[in-house]
Coordinates of C-alpha atoms and ligand atoms in Angstrom, one line a residue:
X140 CA 102.8 -4.4 -227.2
X141 CA 102.3 -1.0 -229.8
X142 CA 105.3 1.4 -229.5
X143 CA 105.2 3.3 -226.3
X144 CA 105.4 6.8 -227.4
X145 CA 105.7 9.4 -224.4
X146 CA 105.6 13.4 -225.1
X147 CA 106.4 15.1 -222.4
X148 CA 105.5 18.9 -222.0
X149 CA 101.2 20.0 -223.4
X150 CA 102.0 23.1 -224.8
X151 CA 102.1 23.9 -228.5
X152 CA 105.0 21.7 -229.3
X153 CA 103.5 18.5 -227.3
X154 CA 99.3 18.6 -228.6
X155 CA 100.5 19.3 -232.0
X156 CA 102.9 16.1 -231.9
X157 CA 100.3 14.3 -229.7
X158 CA 97.5 15.5 -232.5
X159 CA 99.6 14.4 -235.7
X160 CA 100.2 10.8 -234.6
X161 CA 95.7 10.8 -233.5
X162 CA 96.2 7.8 -236.4
X163 CA 99.9 6.2 -235.9
X164 CA 99.7 2.3 -234.9
X165 CA 101.4 3.6 -231.6
X166 CA 99.7 4.1 -227.2
X167 CA 100.8 7.5 -226.5
X168 CA 101.6 8.9 -222.6
X169 CA 101.3 13.3 -222.3
X170 CA 102.8 14.2 -219.3
X171 CA 102.5 18.2 -217.3
X172 CA 102.8 20.0 -214.9
X173 CA 99.8 21.4 -214.7
X174 CA 96.2 20.5 -216.2
X175 CA 96.0 22.6 -219.0
X176 CA 97.6 23.7 -222.7
X177 CA 97.6 27.2 -222.0
X178 CA 97.1 30.0 -225.2
X179 CA 100.3 31.8 -224.1
X180 CA 100.2 34.9 -226.7
X181 CA 96.7 35.8 -224.5
X182 CA 97.9 35.3 -221.6
X183 CA 98.5 39.1 -220.9
X184 CA 94.8 39.4 -220.9
X185 CA 94.4 37.7 -217.2
X186 CA 98.0 40.0 -216.5
X187 CA 95.4 42.8 -216.8
X188 CA 92.4 41.7 -216.3
X189 CA 90.7 41.4 -219.3
X190 CA 89.8 37.5 -220.1
X191 CA 89.7 34.9 -216.9
X192 CA 91.7 32.0 -217.1
X193 CA 89.4 29.6 -218.5
X194 CA 89.0 31.9 -221.5
X195 CA 92.4 31.1 -222.6
X196 CA 93.3 28.1 -221.2
X197 CA 91.5 24.2 -221.4
X198 CA 92.3 21.0 -219.4
X199 CA 94.7 18.4 -221.8
X200 CA 92.2 15.6 -220.4
X201 CA 89.7 16.8 -222.1
X202 CA 91.5 17.9 -225.2
X203 CA 92.4 14.1 -225.6
X204 CA 89.1 12.8 -224.5
X205 CA 88.6 11.5 -228.3
X206 CA 91.9 10.5 -228.8
X207 CA 92.1 6.4 -228.2
X208 CA 95.8 5.7 -229.0
X209 CA 96.9 9.3 -225.9
X210 CA 97.2 8.6 -222.2
X211 CA 97.1 12.0 -220.0
X212 CA 99.0 12.3 -217.0
X213 CA 99.3 15.3 -214.7
X214 CA 103.0 15.1 -213.2
X215 CA 106.5 16.5 -213.5
X216 CA 109.2 14.8 -215.3
X217 CA 112.2 15.6 -212.9
X218 CA 114.9 12.3 -214.0
X219 CA 116.2 11.4 -217.8
X220 CA 116.9 7.5 -217.8
X221 CA 118.6 7.2 -221.6
X222 CA 120.2 4.4 -221.3
X223 CA 116.6 2.7 -219.8
X224 CA 114.6 4.6 -222.0
X225 CA 112.6 6.2 -218.6
X226 CA 111.8 9.4 -217.7
X227 CA 110.6 9.3 -213.7
X228 CA 108.2 12.5 -212.3
X229 CA 109.2 14.0 -208.6
X230 CA 107.0 10.9 -206.9
X231 CA 109.2 8.7 -208.5
X232 CA 106.4 6.9 -210.9
X233 CA 108.5 6.0 -213.7
X234 CA 107.1 6.2 -217.8
X235 CA 108.7 3.9 -220.5
X236 CA 109.4 5.3 -223.7
X237 CA 110.4 3.8 -227.7
X238 CA 110.0 7.1 -228.8
X239 CA 110.3 10.0 -226.5
X240 CA 109.5 13.9 -227.1
X241 CA 110.6 16.7 -224.7
X242 CA 108.2 19.8 -225.1
X243 CA 108.7 21.4 -221.9
X244 CA 108.7 25.4 -222.9
X245 CA 111.2 27.6 -221.1
X246 CA 111.0 29.8 -218.1
X247 CA 112.1 34.2 -217.0
X248 CA 115.8 33.8 -217.4
X249 CA 116.9 37.5 -215.2
X250 CA 119.8 37.7 -216.3
X251 CA 121.6 35.6 -213.2
X252 CA 119.6 38.4 -210.6
X253 CA 117.1 36.1 -209.7
X254 CA 116.5 37.4 -206.7
X255 CA 115.1 40.3 -208.4
X256 CA 112.3 37.6 -209.5
X257 CA 110.2 38.0 -206.0
X258 CA 109.8 41.9 -207.1
X259 CA 109.1 41.5 -210.2
X260 CA 107.6 38.6 -212.2
X261 CA 107.4 37.6 -215.0
X262 CA 104.6 35.9 -217.1
X263 CA 104.5 32.2 -218.8
X264 CA 101.8 30.2 -216.5
X265 CA 98.2 31.3 -214.9
X266 CA 100.1 31.7 -211.7
X267 CA 102.8 34.4 -212.6
X268 CA 99.1 35.9 -214.3
X269 CA 96.7 36.0 -211.0
X270 CA 100.4 37.6 -209.7
X271 CA 100.7 40.4 -211.9
X272 CA 96.9 40.9 -212.1
X273 CA 97.1 40.3 -207.6
X274 CA 99.8 42.9 -208.2
X275 CA 97.9 46.1 -210.5
X276 CA 95.5 45.8 -209.2
X277 CA 96.0 46.1 -204.7
X278 CA 98.3 49.1 -206.3
X279 CA 95.7 51.1 -207.4
X280 CA 93.8 49.9 -203.4
X281 CA 96.7 51.0 -201.6
X282 CA 96.8 54.3 -203.0
X283 CA 93.5 54.8 -202.3
X284 CA 94.0 55.1 -198.8
X285 CA 98.2 56.8 -199.2
X286 CA 98.2 60.3 -197.8
X287 CA 102.1 60.3 -198.3
X288 CA 102.3 62.0 -201.7
X289 CA 105.3 60.2 -203.1
X290 CA 104.2 56.7 -201.8
X291 CA 101.1 57.2 -203.4
X292 CA 102.8 58.0 -206.3
X293 CA 105.6 55.1 -206.3
X294 CA 101.8 53.2 -205.9
X295 CA 100.7 54.3 -209.4
X296 CA 103.5 54.0 -211.6
X297 CA 103.9 50.1 -212.9
X298 CA 107.0 49.7 -214.4
X299 CA 107.6 47.4 -217.3
X300 CA 111.6 46.0 -218.3
X301 CA 111.4 44.3 -221.8
X302 CA 110.1 45.7 -225.4
X303 CA 109.3 43.2 -227.0
X304 CA 105.9 41.9 -227.5
X305 CA 104.4 40.9 -224.2
X306 CA 106.2 44.4 -222.9
X307 CA 104.5 46.2 -225.2
X308 CA 101.2 44.3 -224.5
X309 CA 101.0 44.7 -221.4
X310 CA 102.3 48.2 -221.2
X311 CA 99.0 49.4 -223.4
X312 CA 96.6 47.5 -221.5
X313 CA 98.4 49.3 -218.2
X314 CA 97.5 52.4 -220.0
X315 CA 94.0 51.8 -221.2
X316 CA 92.9 50.7 -217.4
X317 CA 94.5 53.5 -215.7
X318 CA 92.8 56.0 -218.2
X319 CA 89.4 54.6 -218.8
X320 CA 88.3 51.1 -216.4
X321 CA 89.3 52.7 -213.7
X322 CA 88.3 56.4 -213.8
X323 CA 85.2 57.2 -211.5
X324 CA 85.6 53.9 -209.3
X325 CA 88.2 56.3 -207.1
X326 CA 87.4 58.6 -204.9
X327 CA 90.5 60.5 -203.6
X328 CA 93.1 58.9 -206.8
X329 CA 92.5 60.2 -210.2
X330 CA 94.0 56.6 -211.5
X331 CA 94.0 58.8 -215.5
X332 CA 97.2 60.0 -213.0
X333 CA 99.0 57.2 -212.8
X334 CA 102.1 56.4 -214.8
X335 CA 103.1 53.4 -217.0
X336 CA 106.8 52.8 -217.6
X337 CA 108.0 50.6 -220.2
X338 CA 111.8 50.0 -220.0
X339 CA 113.8 49.0 -222.2
X340 CA 117.2 47.9 -222.9
X341 CA 118.5 48.3 -226.7
X342 CA 117.5 51.4 -229.5
X343 CA 114.1 49.3 -230.4
X344 CA 110.8 48.0 -228.5
X345 CA 109.9 44.3 -230.6
X346 CA 113.3 44.0 -231.6
X347 CA 112.2 41.3 -234.7
X348 CA 109.7 44.2 -236.3
X349 CA 111.2 45.8 -239.4
X350 CA 112.1 49.8 -237.9
X351 CA 109.6 51.4 -238.8
X352 CA 107.4 49.1 -237.2
X353 CA 109.6 49.0 -234.2
X354 CA 108.6 52.8 -234.6
X355 CA 105.1 52.7 -235.8
X356 CA 104.8 51.0 -232.1
X357 CA 106.6 53.5 -229.7
X358 CA 104.4 55.9 -231.6
X359 CA 101.2 54.4 -230.6
X360 CA 102.5 53.5 -226.9
X361 CA 103.2 56.7 -226.4
X362 CA 99.8 57.6 -228.1
X363 CA 98.4 55.6 -225.4
X364 CA 100.6 57.5 -222.6
X365 CA 103.3 54.7 -222.2
X366 CA 106.4 56.6 -221.4
X367 CA 109.2 54.5 -223.1
X368 CA 112.7 54.5 -222.5
X369 CA 114.8 53.5 -224.7
X370 CA 118.3 52.2 -224.0
X371 CA 118.1 51.7 -220.5
X372 CA 119.3 49.2 -219.0
X373 CA 117.6 47.4 -215.4
X374 CA 120.5 47.4 -212.1
X375 CA 119.2 46.7 -209.5
X376 CA 115.4 45.3 -208.5
X377 CA 114.1 45.9 -205.4
X378 CA 110.9 46.2 -203.1
X379 CA 110.3 49.8 -204.3
X380 CA 111.6 50.6 -207.5
X381 CA 114.3 50.3 -209.8
X382 CA 117.6 51.3 -211.0
X383 CA 118.5 52.6 -214.8
X384 CA 120.8 52.8 -216.5
X385 CA 121.2 55.2 -219.4
X386 CA 123.8 57.1 -221.7
X387 CA 123.1 60.3 -219.1
X388 CA 123.3 58.6 -216.0
X389 CA 121.9 56.4 -213.7
X390 CA 117.8 56.8 -212.3
X391 CA 115.8 55.4 -210.0
X392 CA 112.3 55.3 -210.3
X393 CA 109.8 54.5 -207.4
X394 CA 107.4 51.7 -208.1
X395 CA 105.3 48.6 -205.9
X396 CA 104.6 46.9 -209.2
X397 CA 107.3 46.3 -211.8
X398 CA 107.0 43.3 -214.6
X399 CA 109.3 41.6 -215.8
X400 CA 109.0 40.6 -219.2
X401 CA 112.5 41.2 -220.6
X402 CA 114.3 37.1 -221.0
X403 CA 113.9 34.0 -222.0
X404 CA 115.5 30.8 -220.8
X405 CA 115.3 27.2 -222.0
X406 CA 113.1 25.0 -219.4
X407 CA 115.6 23.5 -217.0
X408 CA 114.7 19.8 -217.9
X409 CA 117.2 20.8 -220.8
X410 CA 119.8 20.4 -217.9
X411 CA 118.8 17.0 -216.8
X412 CA 118.3 15.4 -220.0
X413 CA 121.4 17.1 -221.2
X414 CA 122.6 14.7 -217.9
X415 CA 121.4 11.5 -219.3
X416 CA 122.1 12.0 -223.3
X417 CA 125.4 14.5 -223.1
X418 CA 123.7 16.1 -225.1
X419 CA 124.8 19.7 -226.3
X420 CA 123.2 22.6 -224.1
X421 CA 123.6 26.9 -225.9
X422 CA 123.7 29.6 -224.2
X423 CA 120.1 30.2 -223.2
X424 CA 120.1 25.9 -222.4
X425 CA 118.1 25.1 -224.8
X426 CA 119.2 22.2 -226.6
X427 CA 121.1 21.3 -229.6
X428 CA 119.2 19.1 -232.0
X429 CA 120.2 17.6 -234.9
X430 CA 118.3 18.8 -238.7
X431 CA 115.3 15.7 -237.9
X432 CA 114.9 17.6 -234.2
X433 CA 116.4 14.0 -233.0
X434 CA 119.9 15.0 -230.7
X435 CA 123.1 13.2 -231.3
X436 CA 123.9 9.7 -230.7
X437 CA 120.2 9.7 -229.7
X438 CA 117.9 8.8 -233.0
X439 CA 114.5 8.3 -230.6
X440 CA 114.2 11.4 -228.7
X441 CA 113.2 14.2 -230.1
X442 CA 113.3 17.6 -228.8
X443 CA 111.0 20.4 -230.5
X444 CA 109.7 24.1 -229.2
X445 CA 111.2 27.0 -227.1
X446 CA 113.1 24.3 -225.3
X447 CA 114.6 23.3 -228.8
X448 CA 118.0 25.2 -230.3
X449 CA 116.7 24.3 -234.1
X450 CA 117.7 24.9 -237.2
X451 CA 115.3 25.9 -240.6
X452 CA 116.5 23.4 -243.7
X453 CA 115.0 24.7 -246.8
X454 CA 115.9 23.5 -250.0
X455 CA 119.2 25.4 -251.1
X456 CA 119.0 27.2 -248.8
X457 CA 121.3 27.9 -245.9
X458 CA 120.3 26.6 -242.4
X459 CA 118.3 29.1 -240.0
X460 CA 117.6 29.6 -236.4
X461 CA 114.1 29.3 -235.8
X462 CA 112.2 31.2 -233.4
X463 CA 111.0 31.0 -229.9
X464 CA 107.3 31.2 -231.5
X465 CA 104.3 28.6 -231.2
X466 CA 103.6 28.3 -234.9
X467 CA 107.6 27.1 -234.9
X468 CA 106.2 24.3 -231.5
X469 CA 103.0 23.4 -233.5
X470 CA 105.8 23.0 -236.7
X471 CA 107.8 21.0 -235.0
X472 CA 105.4 18.8 -233.0
X473 CA 104.2 17.4 -236.0
X474 CA 107.9 17.0 -237.5
X475 CA 108.4 15.2 -235.2
X476 CA 105.7 13.4 -234.9
X477 CA 106.1 12.4 -238.9
X478 CA 109.8 11.0 -238.0
X479 CA 108.2 8.4 -235.6
X480 CA 106.0 7.4 -238.2
X481 CA 109.2 7.1 -240.9
X482 CA 111.3 5.5 -238.1
X483 CA 108.8 2.8 -237.5
X484 CA 108.7 2.0 -241.1
X485 CA 111.9 1.7 -241.6
X486 CA 112.5 5.0 -243.6
X487 CA 114.6 7.9 -243.0
X488 CA 113.6 11.1 -241.3
X489 CA 112.9 14.7 -242.4
X490 CA 115.0 17.5 -241.7
X491 CA 113.1 19.7 -239.9
X492 CA 111.5 23.2 -242.2
X493 CA 110.3 26.0 -240.6
X494 CA 107.2 28.4 -242.9
X495 CA 107.0 31.6 -240.8
X496 CA 104.6 32.9 -241.7
X497 CA 104.8 36.3 -240.0
X498 CA 104.9 39.0 -236.7
X499 CA 102.2 40.1 -235.1
X500 CA 101.8 42.5 -232.0
X501 CA 99.0 44.4 -230.6
X502 CA 99.7 47.9 -228.9
X503 CA 96.6 48.3 -227.1
X504 CA 92.6 48.8 -228.4
X505 CA 93.0 49.7 -232.1
X506 CA 96.4 49.4 -232.1
X507 CA 98.9 46.7 -233.1
X508 CA 101.3 46.6 -236.1
X509 CA 101.5 43.2 -238.3
X510 CA 104.7 42.2 -240.3
X511 CA 103.9 38.6 -242.9
X512 CA 106.1 37.2 -245.3
X513 CA 103.5 36.4 -248.1
X514 CA 105.0 35.0 -251.7
X515 CA 105.1 38.7 -253.6
X516 CA 106.6 39.7 -250.8
X517 CA 106.5 41.6 -247.4
X518 CA 102.8 43.5 -246.1
X519 CA 103.5 45.2 -243.5
X520 CA 100.9 47.3 -241.5
X521 CA 100.0 49.2 -238.0
X522 CA 96.6 50.9 -236.4
X523 CA 92.7 49.7 -236.6
X524 CA 93.3 47.3 -239.4
X525 CA 95.8 45.8 -237.8
X526 CA 94.5 45.5 -234.5
X527 CA 91.6 43.6 -236.2
X528 CA 94.6 41.4 -238.0
X529 CA 96.2 40.7 -234.6
X530 CA 92.6 40.0 -233.1
X531 CA 90.9 37.1 -235.3
X532 CA 94.4 35.9 -236.0
X533 CA 94.3 35.1 -232.2
X534 CA 91.3 34.0 -231.6
X535 CA 91.0 31.0 -234.0
X536 CA 93.9 29.9 -232.6
X537 CA 92.8 29.5 -229.6
X538 CA 91.8 25.6 -228.2
X539 CA 87.8 25.5 -228.7
X540 CA 85.1 26.3 -230.0
X541 CA 83.2 28.0 -226.2
X542 CA 86.7 29.6 -225.4
X543 CA 86.8 31.7 -229.2
X544 CA 83.3 32.4 -228.4
X545 CA 83.4 34.1 -224.6
X546 CA 87.1 35.9 -225.7
X547 CA 85.3 37.3 -228.8
X548 CA 82.0 38.7 -226.1
X549 CA 83.9 39.3 -223.5
X550 CA 86.4 41.8 -226.1
X551 CA 83.2 43.3 -227.9
X552 CA 81.4 44.1 -223.9
X553 CA 85.5 45.6 -223.7
X554 CA 85.1 47.4 -226.7
X555 CA 82.2 49.1 -226.2
X556 CA 82.3 49.4 -222.5
X557 CA 86.1 49.8 -222.0
X558 CA 85.3 47.5 -219.4
X559 CA 88.0 44.9 -217.9
X560 CA 85.7 41.9 -216.5
X561 CA 88.3 40.6 -214.4
X562 CA 89.2 42.8 -211.9
X563 CA 87.9 40.1 -208.8
X564 CA 90.8 39.8 -206.6
X565 CA 90.0 36.6 -203.2
X566 CA 91.8 38.1 -200.8
X567 CA 91.8 41.3 -200.7
X568 CA 95.3 41.7 -198.2
X569 CA 97.3 44.2 -199.7
X570 CA 101.1 42.8 -198.7
X571 CA 99.8 39.1 -199.1
X572 CA 100.2 36.7 -201.0
X573 CA 96.0 36.7 -202.0
X574 CA 94.7 33.7 -205.0
X575 CA 92.4 35.0 -207.7
X576 CA 89.0 34.7 -207.9
X577 CA 89.3 32.1 -211.9
X578 CA 93.0 30.4 -210.5
X579 CA 92.5 26.8 -210.9
X580 CA 91.5 24.8 -207.2
Ligands
LIG5 C1 103.6 35.6 -222.4 C2 104.0 35.5 -223.7 C3 103.4 36.0 -224.9 C4 103.8 35.1 -225.9 N1 102.8 35.8 -226.8 C5 103.4 34.8 -228.4 C6 102.6 35.3 -229.8 O1 102.4 36.3 -229.2 N2 102.7 34.2 -231.0 C7 103.8 33.7 -231.3 O2 103.7 33.1 -231.3 N3 104.3 33.1 -229.4 C8 104.4 33.9 -228.3 N4 104.3 33.3 -227.0 C9 105.6 31.6 -227.8 C10 104.9 30.6 -227.5 O3 103.4 31.0 -226.1 C11 105.8 29.9 -227.3 O4 107.0 30.2 -228.1 C12 105.1 28.5 -227.5 O5 104.6 27.7 -226.0 C13 106.5 27.3 -227.1 O6 105.0 26.2 -227.0 P1 106.7 25.0 -226.8 O7 105.8 24.0 -227.0 O8 107.6 24.8 -226.4 O9 106.2 25.1 -225.5 P2 105.5 25.6 -224.4 O10 103.9 26.1 -224.5 O11 105.9 26.9 -223.0 O12 104.6 24.3 -223.3 C14 105.1 23.7 -221.8 C15 105.3 23.2 -221.6 O13 105.3 22.0 -221.0 C16 104.7 21.9 -219.5 N5 106.7 21.4 -219.0 C17 107.6 22.0 -218.4 N6 108.6 20.9 -217.8 C18 107.9 20.3 -217.1 C19 108.2 19.4 -216.5 N7 109.0 19.6 -216.4 N8 108.1 18.0 -217.3 C20 105.7 18.3 -217.4 N9 106.1 19.2 -218.2 C21 107.1 20.4 -218.0 C22 104.5 23.0 -218.9 O14 104.0 22.7 -218.0 C23 103.5 23.4 -220.4 O15 102.3 22.7 -220.5 C24 104.6 34.1 -226.2 C25 104.8 33.8 -224.7 C26 104.9 34.0 -224.1 C27 105.4 33.8 -222.1

């Protein structure tokens, strides 16, 4: 029997690892709790009705249709047994491994205030994106029917918490929807009167970017009509809005649509792995890995992507922490696959080295910031050229030719018309749950 490789999670890391083992003499099982691989960097476009779900998600089974050594299973791993080398799914099914790659990613963190989740959904999965889209579109609908000016103002105040790339992208796009997409479609409200606030706890947005680019991003957000509140700490969130604390005191912001883009925590599978193996977790719940991405005392188990607290080991340099971004997850996927092949050949494994090609963030139509590492030093720019660069980079990395084509067409259409094509909400219940039109069955 050939060696069994089990890969848990088919995000950026898991997909890349399985693909890198295409020619290996192993049998691979890829198990994921969803049936699709998701291109998270464009998830905010689904949440803001610019793209429909199938444009940024691809069925995992379809992706591996021609890779004969992969079996795809839909299921959630809930337990691991390191001694027996088995993973147990929620329905009790057991999967055996000789080599395990855990690539279960990350989830939202509300910094210990999980009660905020009901009032301020985060953006991580397609379901999250549908929920945010539903709340945004139905807030405008409710405002059109509302006679009370204070309640109407609250319905037309949209708040994004967290000034990282996702928060900046969401806030910029919400402002565009209010200013350009919706005007003319309502009779009793003027959508241009909607306020979009971006609340960030630190003194600047896009902390991972150089300070000058953060400032450009803030200016571009302001030009789009987003009110950026910096150094404002959220102290409470409920169904009617949120409380912030700033240097000048506390403030209540009324809103019926708050989106959480502030905190990330490792997948709960990290804790399951720690219980099974005794491996260490960092403060965010990420699994502390060895230089070759295995866990201490378990060379057959590797952890990659957002779930790993990994370091980059470049020759002659101090180890550097690896950021939670998709290129890092993909590179770790390739490294883990290479290490499995090395172990099968009886060779020593290799340490992971992260190659950082830079950071991009878009703010809205025509605006983005780009910070690229090049052999001759950093290349930094913003504005229209940065936006074009961002657009083509994202289309290039989408999975599948159809998706690239459809996304380009949708964006070209949106560019000329300001229209956002994915605005259908299947059930118009203003306060109840509803399914968006392109939600998977
Ligand atoms: C909204 C958003 C925007 C982003 N934008 C960017 C960007 O512009 N650029 C960038 O580089 N990065 C971006 N990122 C980060 C990037 O998406 C992550 O770094 C990357 O997805 C990590 O890859 P991964 O393989 O570790 O995890 P993921 O891609 O999250 O995949 C994890 C997979 O594991 C599955 N899974 C989880 N638990 C289980 C379980 N118990 N059993 C079975 N399956 C399980 C999940 O269903 C999922 O398919 C963004 C992230 C988000 C949320």
